[in-house]
Short mmCIF file of C-alpha atoms and ligand atoms in Angstrom, two decimals:
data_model
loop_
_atom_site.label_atom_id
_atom_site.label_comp_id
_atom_site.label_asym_id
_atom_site.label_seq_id
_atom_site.Cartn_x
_atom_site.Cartn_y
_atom_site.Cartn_z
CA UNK A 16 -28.59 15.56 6.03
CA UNK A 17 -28.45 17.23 2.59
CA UNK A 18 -28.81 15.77 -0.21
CA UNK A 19 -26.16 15.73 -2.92
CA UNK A 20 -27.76 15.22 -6.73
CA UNK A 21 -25.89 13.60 -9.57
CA UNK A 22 -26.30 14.89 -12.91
CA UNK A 23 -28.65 12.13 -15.35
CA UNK A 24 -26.79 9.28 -16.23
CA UNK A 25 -23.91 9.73 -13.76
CA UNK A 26 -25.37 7.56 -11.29
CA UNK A 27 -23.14 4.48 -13.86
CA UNK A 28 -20.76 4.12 -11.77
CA UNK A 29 -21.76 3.86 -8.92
CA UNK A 30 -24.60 1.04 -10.09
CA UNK A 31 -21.58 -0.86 -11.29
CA UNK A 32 -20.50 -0.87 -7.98
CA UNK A 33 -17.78 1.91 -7.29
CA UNK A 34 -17.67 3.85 -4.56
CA UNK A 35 -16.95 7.50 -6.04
CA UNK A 36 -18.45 10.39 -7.36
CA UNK A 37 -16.62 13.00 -9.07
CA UNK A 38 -17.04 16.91 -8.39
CA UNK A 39 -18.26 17.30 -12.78
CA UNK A 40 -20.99 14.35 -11.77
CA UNK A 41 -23.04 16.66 -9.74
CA UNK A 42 -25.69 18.83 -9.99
CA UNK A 43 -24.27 21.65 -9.20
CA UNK A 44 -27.34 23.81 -10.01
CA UNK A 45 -29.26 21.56 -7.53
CA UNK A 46 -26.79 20.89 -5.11
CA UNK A 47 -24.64 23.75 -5.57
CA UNK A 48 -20.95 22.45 -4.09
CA UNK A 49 -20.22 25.54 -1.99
CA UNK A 50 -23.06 24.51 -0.19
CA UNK A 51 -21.47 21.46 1.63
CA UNK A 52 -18.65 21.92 3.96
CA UNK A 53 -15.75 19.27 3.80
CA UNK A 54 -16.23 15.88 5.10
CA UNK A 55 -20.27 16.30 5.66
CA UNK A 56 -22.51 13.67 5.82
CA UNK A 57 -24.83 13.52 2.44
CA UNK A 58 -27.64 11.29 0.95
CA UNK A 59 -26.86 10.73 -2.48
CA UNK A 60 -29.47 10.67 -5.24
CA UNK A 61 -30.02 10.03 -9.34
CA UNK A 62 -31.40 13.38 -11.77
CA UNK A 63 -34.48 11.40 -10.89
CA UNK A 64 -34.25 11.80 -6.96
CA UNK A 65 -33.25 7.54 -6.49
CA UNK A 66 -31.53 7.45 -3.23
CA UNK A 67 -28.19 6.07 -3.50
CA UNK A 68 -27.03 5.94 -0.50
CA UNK A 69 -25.13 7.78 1.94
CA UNK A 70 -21.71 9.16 1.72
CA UNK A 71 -19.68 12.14 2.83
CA UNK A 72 -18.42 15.20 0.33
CA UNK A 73 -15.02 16.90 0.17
CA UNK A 74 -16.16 20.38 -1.88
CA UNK A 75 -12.69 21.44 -2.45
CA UNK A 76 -11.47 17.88 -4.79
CA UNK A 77 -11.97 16.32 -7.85
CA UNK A 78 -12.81 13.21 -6.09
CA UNK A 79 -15.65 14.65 -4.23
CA UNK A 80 -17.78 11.96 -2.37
CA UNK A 81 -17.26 8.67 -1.28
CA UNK A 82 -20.41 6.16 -0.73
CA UNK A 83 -20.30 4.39 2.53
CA UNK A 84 -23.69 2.67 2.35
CA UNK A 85 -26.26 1.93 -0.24
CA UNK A 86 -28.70 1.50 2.89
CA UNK A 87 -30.64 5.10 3.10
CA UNK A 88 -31.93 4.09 6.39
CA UNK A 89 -28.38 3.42 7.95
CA UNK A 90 -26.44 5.68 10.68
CA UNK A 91 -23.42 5.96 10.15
CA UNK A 92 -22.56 6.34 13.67
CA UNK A 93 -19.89 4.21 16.26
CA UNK A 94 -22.12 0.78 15.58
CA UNK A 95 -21.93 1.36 11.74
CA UNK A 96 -17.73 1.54 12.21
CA UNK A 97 -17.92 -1.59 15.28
CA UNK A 98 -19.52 -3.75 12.20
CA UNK A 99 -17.47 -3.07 9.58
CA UNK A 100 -14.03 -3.37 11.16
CA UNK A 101 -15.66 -6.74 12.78
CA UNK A 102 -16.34 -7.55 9.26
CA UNK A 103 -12.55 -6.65 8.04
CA UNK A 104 -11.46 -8.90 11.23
CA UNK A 105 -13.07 -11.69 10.27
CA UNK A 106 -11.53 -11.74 7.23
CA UNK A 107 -8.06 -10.97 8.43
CA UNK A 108 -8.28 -13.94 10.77
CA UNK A 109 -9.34 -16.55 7.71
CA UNK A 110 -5.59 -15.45 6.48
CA UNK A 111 -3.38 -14.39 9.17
CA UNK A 112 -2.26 -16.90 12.32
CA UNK A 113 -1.19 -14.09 14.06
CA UNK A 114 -2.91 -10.47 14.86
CA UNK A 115 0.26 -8.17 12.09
CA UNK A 116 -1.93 -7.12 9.25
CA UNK A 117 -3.06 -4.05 7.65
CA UNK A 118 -6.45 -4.35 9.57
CA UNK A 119 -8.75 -1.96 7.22
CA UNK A 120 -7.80 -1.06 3.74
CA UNK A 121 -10.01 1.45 2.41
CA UNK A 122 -12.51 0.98 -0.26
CA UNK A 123 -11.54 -2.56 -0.36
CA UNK A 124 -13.33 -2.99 3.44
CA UNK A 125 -15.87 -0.61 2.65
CA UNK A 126 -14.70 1.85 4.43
CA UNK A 127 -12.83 4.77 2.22
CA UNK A 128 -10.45 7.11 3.40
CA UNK A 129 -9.51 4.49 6.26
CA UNK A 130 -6.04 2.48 6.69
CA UNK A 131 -5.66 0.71 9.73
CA UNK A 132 -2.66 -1.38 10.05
CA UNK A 133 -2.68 -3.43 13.21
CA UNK A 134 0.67 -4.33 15.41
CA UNK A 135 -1.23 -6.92 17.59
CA UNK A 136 -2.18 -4.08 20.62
CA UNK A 137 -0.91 -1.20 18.80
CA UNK A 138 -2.77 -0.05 15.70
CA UNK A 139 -2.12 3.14 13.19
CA UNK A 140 -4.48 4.68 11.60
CA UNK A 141 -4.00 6.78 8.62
CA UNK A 142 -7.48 9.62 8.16
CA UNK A 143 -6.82 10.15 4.45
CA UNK A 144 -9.91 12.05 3.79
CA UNK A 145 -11.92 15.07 4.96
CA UNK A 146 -15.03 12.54 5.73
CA UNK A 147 -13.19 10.01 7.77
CA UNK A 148 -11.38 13.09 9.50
CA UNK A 149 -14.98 14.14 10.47
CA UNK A 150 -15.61 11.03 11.54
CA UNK A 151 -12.48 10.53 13.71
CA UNK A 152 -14.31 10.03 17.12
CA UNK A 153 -16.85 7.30 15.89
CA UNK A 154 -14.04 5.52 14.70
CA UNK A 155 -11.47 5.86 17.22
CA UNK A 156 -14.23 4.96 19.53
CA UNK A 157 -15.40 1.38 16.77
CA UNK A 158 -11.07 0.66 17.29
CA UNK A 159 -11.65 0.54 20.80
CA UNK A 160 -14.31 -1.00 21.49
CA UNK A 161 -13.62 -3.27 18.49
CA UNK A 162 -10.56 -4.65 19.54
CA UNK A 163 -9.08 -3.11 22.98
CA UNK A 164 -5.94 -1.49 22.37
CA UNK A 165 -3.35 -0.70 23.99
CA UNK A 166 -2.85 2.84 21.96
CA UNK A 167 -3.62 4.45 18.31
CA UNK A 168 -1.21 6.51 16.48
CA UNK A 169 -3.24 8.82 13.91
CA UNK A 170 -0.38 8.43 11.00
CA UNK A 171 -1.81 12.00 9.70
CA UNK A 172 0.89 12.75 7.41
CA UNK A 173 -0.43 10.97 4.11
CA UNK A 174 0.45 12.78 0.69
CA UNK A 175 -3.19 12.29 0.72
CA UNK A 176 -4.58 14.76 2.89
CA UNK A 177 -2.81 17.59 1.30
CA UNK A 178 -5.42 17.32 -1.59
CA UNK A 179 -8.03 16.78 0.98
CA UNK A 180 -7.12 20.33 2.15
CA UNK A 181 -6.04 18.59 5.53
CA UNK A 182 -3.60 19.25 7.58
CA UNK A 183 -0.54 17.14 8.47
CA UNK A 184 0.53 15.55 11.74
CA UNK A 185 1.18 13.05 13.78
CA UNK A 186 -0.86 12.21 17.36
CA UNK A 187 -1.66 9.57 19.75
CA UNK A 188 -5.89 8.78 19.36
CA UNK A 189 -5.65 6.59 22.29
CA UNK A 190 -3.67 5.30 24.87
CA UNK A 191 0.40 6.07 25.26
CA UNK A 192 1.56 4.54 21.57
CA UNK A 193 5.53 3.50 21.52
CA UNK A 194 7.90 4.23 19.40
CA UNK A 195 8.85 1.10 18.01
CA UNK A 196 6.82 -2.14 17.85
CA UNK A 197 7.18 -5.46 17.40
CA UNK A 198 5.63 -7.63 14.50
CA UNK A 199 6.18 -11.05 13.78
CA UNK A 200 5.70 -12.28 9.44
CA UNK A 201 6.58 -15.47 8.37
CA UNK A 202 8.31 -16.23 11.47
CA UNK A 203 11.00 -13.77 11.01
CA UNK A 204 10.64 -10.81 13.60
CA UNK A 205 10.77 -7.05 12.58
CA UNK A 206 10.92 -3.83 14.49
CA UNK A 207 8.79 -1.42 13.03
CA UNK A 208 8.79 2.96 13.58
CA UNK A 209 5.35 3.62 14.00
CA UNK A 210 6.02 7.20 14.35
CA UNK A 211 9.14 7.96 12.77
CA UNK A 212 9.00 5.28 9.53
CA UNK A 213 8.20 5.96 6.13
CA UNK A 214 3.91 5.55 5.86
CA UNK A 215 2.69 3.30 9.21
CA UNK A 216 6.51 2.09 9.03
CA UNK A 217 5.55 -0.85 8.07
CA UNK A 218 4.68 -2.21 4.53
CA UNK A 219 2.61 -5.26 5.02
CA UNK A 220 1.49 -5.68 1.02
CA UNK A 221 4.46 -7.68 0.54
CA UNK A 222 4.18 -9.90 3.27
CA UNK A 223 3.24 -13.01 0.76
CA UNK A 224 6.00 -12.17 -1.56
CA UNK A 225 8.46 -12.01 1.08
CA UNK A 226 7.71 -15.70 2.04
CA UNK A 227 7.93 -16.21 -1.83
CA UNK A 228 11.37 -15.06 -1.79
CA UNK A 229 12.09 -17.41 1.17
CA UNK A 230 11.61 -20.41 -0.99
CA UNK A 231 14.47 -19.21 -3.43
CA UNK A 232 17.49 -17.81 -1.38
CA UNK A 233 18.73 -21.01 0.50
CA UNK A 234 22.73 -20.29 0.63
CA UNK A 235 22.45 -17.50 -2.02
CA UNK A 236 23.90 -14.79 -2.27
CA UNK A 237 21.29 -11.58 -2.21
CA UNK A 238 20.71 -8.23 -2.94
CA UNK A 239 17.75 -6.30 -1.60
CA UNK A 240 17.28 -3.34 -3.43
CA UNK A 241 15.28 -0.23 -1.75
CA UNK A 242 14.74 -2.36 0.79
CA UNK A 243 13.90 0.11 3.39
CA UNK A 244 13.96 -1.95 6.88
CA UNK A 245 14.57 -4.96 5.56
CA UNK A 246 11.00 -6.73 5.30
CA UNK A 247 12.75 -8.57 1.62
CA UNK A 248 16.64 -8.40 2.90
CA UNK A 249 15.74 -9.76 6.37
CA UNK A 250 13.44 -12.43 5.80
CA UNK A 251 16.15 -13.74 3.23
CA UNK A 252 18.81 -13.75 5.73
CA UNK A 253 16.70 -15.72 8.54
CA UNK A 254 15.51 -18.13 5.56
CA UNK A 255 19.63 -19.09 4.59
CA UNK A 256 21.10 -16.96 2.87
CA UNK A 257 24.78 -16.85 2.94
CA UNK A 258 25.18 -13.00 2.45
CA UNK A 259 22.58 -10.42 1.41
CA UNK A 260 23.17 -6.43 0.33
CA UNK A 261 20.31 -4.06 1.30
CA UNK A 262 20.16 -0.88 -0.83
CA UNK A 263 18.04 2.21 0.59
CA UNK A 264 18.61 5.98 0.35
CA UNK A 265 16.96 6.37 3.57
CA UNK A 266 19.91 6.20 6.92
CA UNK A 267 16.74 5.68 9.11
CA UNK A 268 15.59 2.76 7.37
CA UNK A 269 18.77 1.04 6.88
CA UNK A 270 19.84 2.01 11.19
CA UNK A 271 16.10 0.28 11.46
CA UNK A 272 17.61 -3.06 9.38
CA UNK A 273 20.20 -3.29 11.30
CA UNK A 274 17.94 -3.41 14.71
CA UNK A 275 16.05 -6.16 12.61
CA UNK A 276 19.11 -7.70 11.51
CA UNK A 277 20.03 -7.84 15.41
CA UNK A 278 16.26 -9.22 16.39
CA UNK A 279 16.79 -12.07 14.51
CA UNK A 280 20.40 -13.00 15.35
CA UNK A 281 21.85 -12.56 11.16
CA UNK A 282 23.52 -9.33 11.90
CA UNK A 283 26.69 -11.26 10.23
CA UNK A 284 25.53 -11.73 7.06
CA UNK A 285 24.08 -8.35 6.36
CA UNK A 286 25.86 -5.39 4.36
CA UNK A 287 24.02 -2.40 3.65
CA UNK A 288 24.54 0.26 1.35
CA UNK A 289 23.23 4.04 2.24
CA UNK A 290 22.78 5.48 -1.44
CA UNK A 291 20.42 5.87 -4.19
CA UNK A 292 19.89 3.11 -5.82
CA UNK A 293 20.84 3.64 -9.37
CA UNK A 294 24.08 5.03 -8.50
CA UNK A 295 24.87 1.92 -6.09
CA UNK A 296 24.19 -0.66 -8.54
CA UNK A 297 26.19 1.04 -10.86
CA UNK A 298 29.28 0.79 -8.80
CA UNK A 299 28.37 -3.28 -7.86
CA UNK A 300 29.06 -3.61 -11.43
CA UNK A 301 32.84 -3.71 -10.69
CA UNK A 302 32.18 -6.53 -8.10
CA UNK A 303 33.97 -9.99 -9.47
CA UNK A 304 31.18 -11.70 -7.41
CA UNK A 305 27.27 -11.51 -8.93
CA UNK A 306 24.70 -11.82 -6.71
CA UNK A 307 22.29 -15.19 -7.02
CA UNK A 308 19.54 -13.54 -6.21
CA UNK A 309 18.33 -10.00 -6.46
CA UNK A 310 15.03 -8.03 -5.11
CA UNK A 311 13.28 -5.05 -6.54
CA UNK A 312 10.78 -3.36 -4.40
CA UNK A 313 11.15 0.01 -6.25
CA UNK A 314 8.83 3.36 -4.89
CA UNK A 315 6.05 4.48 -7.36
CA UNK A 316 7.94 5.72 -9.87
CA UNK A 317 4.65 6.86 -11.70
CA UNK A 318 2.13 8.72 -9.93
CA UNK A 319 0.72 10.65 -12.58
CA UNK A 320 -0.14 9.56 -15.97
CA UNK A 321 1.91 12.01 -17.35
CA UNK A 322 4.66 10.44 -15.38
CA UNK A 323 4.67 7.26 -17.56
CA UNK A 324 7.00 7.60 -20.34
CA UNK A 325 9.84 8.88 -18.27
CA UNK A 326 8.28 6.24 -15.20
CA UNK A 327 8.64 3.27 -17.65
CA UNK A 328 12.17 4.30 -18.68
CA UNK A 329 13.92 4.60 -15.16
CA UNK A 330 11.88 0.86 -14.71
CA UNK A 331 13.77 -0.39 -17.74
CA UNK A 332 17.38 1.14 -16.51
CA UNK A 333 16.48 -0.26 -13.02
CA UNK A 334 15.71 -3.63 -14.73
CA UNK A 335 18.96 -3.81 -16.62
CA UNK A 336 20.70 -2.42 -14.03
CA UNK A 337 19.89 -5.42 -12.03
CA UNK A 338 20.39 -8.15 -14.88
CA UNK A 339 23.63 -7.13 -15.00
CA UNK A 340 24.70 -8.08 -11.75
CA UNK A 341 22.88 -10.81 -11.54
CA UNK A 342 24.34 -14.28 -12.18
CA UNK A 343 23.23 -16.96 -14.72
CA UNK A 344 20.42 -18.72 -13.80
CA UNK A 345 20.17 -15.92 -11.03
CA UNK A 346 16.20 -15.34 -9.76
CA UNK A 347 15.14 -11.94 -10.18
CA UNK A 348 12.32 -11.01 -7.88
CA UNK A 349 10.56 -7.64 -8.74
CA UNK A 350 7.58 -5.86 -7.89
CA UNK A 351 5.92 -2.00 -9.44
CA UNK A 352 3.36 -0.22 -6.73
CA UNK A 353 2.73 2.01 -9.71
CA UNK A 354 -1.23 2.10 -10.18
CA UNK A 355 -0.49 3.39 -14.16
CA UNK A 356 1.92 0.87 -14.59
CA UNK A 357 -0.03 -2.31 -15.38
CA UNK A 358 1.22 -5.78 -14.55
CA UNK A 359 1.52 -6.71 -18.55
CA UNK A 360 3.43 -2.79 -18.51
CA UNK A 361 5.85 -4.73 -15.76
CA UNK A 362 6.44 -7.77 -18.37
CA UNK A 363 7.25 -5.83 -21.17
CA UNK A 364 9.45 -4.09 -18.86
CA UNK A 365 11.42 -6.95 -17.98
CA UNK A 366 11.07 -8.91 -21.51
CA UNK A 367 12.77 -5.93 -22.93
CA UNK A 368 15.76 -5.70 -20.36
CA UNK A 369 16.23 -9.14 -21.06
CA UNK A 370 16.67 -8.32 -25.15
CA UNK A 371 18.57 -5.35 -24.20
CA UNK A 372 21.36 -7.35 -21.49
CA UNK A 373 21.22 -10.21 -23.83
CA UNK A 374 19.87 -12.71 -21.78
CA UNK A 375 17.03 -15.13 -21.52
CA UNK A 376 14.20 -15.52 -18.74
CA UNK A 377 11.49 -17.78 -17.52
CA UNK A 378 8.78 -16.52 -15.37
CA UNK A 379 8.36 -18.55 -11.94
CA UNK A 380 5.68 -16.31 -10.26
CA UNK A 381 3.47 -13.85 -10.37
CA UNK A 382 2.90 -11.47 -7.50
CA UNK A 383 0.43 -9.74 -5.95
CA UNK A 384 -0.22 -7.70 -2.59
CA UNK A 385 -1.03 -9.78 0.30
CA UNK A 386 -4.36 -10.74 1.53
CA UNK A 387 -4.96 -8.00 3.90
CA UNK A 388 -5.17 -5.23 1.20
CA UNK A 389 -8.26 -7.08 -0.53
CA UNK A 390 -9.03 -5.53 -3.85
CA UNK A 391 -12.21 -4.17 -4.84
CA UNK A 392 -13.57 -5.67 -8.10
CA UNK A 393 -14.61 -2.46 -8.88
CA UNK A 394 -12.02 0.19 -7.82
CA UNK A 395 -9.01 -1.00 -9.90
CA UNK A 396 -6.95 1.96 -7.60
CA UNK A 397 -7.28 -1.05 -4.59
CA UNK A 398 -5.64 -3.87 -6.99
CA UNK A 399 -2.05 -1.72 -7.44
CA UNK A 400 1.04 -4.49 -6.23
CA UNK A 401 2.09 -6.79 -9.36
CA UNK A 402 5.19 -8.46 -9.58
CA UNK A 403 7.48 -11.92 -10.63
CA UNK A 404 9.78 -13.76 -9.69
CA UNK A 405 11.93 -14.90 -12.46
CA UNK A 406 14.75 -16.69 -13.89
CA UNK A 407 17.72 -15.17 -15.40
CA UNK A 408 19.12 -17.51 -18.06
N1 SAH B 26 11.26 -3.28 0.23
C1 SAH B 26 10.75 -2.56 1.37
C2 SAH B 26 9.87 -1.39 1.02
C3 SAH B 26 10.44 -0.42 0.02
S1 SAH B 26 9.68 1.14 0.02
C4 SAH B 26 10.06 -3.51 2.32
O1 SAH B 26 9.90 -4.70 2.01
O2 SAH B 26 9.63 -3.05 3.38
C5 SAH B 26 10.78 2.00 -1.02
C6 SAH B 26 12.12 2.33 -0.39
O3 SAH B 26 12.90 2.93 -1.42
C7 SAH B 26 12.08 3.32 0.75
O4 SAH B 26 12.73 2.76 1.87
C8 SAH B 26 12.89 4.54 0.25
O5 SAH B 26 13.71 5.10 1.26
C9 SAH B 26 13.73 3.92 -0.83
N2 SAH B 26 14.12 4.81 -1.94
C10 SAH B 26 13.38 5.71 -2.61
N3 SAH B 26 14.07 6.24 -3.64
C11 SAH B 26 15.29 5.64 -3.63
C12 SAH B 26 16.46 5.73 -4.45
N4 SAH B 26 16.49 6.54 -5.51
N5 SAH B 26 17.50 4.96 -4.16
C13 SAH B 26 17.48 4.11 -3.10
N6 SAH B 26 16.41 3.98 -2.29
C14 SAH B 26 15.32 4.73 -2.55
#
């Protein structure tokens, strides 16, 4: 294995715990970067040759190394993959009843570059990196042997791998993986496209908040905006709500809400609403009738930091947007996935619709993402869902 060298000092980070080293942290006159190809195995080591621990190197990105172990003497072969994702299962079984979960989440499970979201026997795995792409076999092989599937879908096609230098696709690891599957959360049942959905097509971070929303929508009437297959609009409908709007710019999404609507027998009291958001709750303005309760689960309108002055803005618009057709003493639930936009960046946010729409607001809740995408105390990237659930006076 060769040995990658940080520059002096720049082993801080990773003493504090992190899991990444940066391509201007290395010792480039030591361990020259051309020298490593992508996704390579490498033993990591201070200006004063201090193991580490091992990782693997992507040359070709900023982000160029990820630690896997701080044990030198470990291999980081099938058994090293069997005992963490035993580890991440044990964890998702002190939370979840029943086996729908996002089974590995990264850094958080020690285990970067990885996503594996699990649909009981079917399981999707996202390779977001040029060292876990290396290492597809061993972990294919861990899955298996880990947890007997039926099938594994490699959900190549991450925004991710095109700075990894990676290329995109979609393929079957393992087995003969369908095209829909099944997933029960919070007792409400859900139809998810593995292979044709947006990500794993299926976003389990908000499974908590949708059972939050649960609590508040008895006889409402709600409006679920982006709410791709319905994971917000659905669960509201099958909890007792009298009517509820879904809002998404995507016709596959809202053709898969209406196959959930179907699955869970409230096809009667769903309308949906095939348009971009803005522009559709602009024209619900001229409704007599204001919703009771309304849902924002909003893309990342910020990826970049440069992003956050005009990111923040369409947040406020959306915000007001929303109080608008919202009734007194409505419940607002909203949520950001926007790593640069911090939860106290979300309050202001709302606090300053309020003052803007002329209206007055107590917080109920706070949200975060559920339990199966653990954050790492370190890596504030892994702690990324905030939201609330508020009241519209
Ligand atoms: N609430 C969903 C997840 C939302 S993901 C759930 O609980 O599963 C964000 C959704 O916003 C996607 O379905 C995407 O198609 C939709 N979207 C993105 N930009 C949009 C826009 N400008 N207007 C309406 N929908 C949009």
């Amino acid at each position: 294995m060769q040995t990658l060298f940080l520059r002096k000092n720049e082993e801080r980070r990773l003493l504090a715990g992190h899991l990444w080293i940066y391509s201007n942290e290395v010792d480039t006159k030591l361990s020259p970067l051309k020298s490593f190809s992508p996704g390579e195995l490498v033993e990591i080591r201070t200006a004063f040759n201090k193991v580490l621990g091992l990782g693997y190197i992507n040359p070709n990105t900023l982000l160029c190394a990820r630690l896997l172990t701080s044990n030198k003497h470990e291999q980081i072969d099938t058994d090293f993959f069997i005992t963490r994702i035993k580890q991440a299962l044990i964890r998702r079984e002190m939370c979840f009843a029943k086996p729908f979960y996002r089974l590995i989440f990264s850094e958080s499970d020690q285990l970067p570059g990885l996503i594996v979201d699990r649909f009981d026997n079917v399981l999707v795995v996202q390779l977001n990196t040029a060292g876990t792409e290396n290492l597809k076999d061993k972990i294919v092989e861990a899955l298996i042997h880990t947890l007997n599937p039926e099938a594994i879908l490699l959900r190549n096609n991450s925004h991710i791998r095109t700075t990894e230098n990676l290329p995109s696709s979609i393929e079957t690891a393992y087995g003969e993986p369908p095209e829909q599957v099944t997933l029960e959360e919070n007792g409400v049942l859900f139809s998810a496209a593995i292979k044709t959905g947006q990500k794993t097509g299926w976003f389990y971070d908000q499974n908590y908040n949708r059972s939050r929303l649960a609590t508040y929508v008895k006889n409402k009437n709600v409006l679920d905006v982006f709410s791709y297959s319905g994971g917000f609009g659905i669960t509201a409908a099958a909890s007792g709500a009298a009517a509820v709007t879904c809002i998404d710019s995507s016709e596959n999404a809202l053709e898969q809400l209406q196959q959930n609507a179907d699955l869970n027998d409230v096809s009667d009291k769903i309308t949906t609403i095939c348009d971009d958001a803005f522009s559709a709750l602009k024209n619900l303005q001229n409704n007599v009738k204001l919703f009771e309760v309304i849902v924002l689960d909003p893309p990342a309108f910020i990826k970049r930091q440069k992003d956050i002055p005009a990111g923040v803005d369409a947040y406020l618009r959306l915000h007001r947007a929303a109080m608008r057709i919202l009734q007194p003493h409505g419940i607002l639930l909203t949520t950001s996935c926007s790593l640069h936009l911090s939860r106290d960046m979300l309050l202001d946010v709302l606090r300053q619709a309020m003052i803007k729409e002329k209206r007055e607001m107590v917080i109920f809740e706070q949200l975060h993402q559920s339990p199966d995408h653990p954050v790492h105390p370190a890596i504030m990237e892994t702690n990324y869902l905030k939201g609330f659930i508020a009241q519209v006076l």
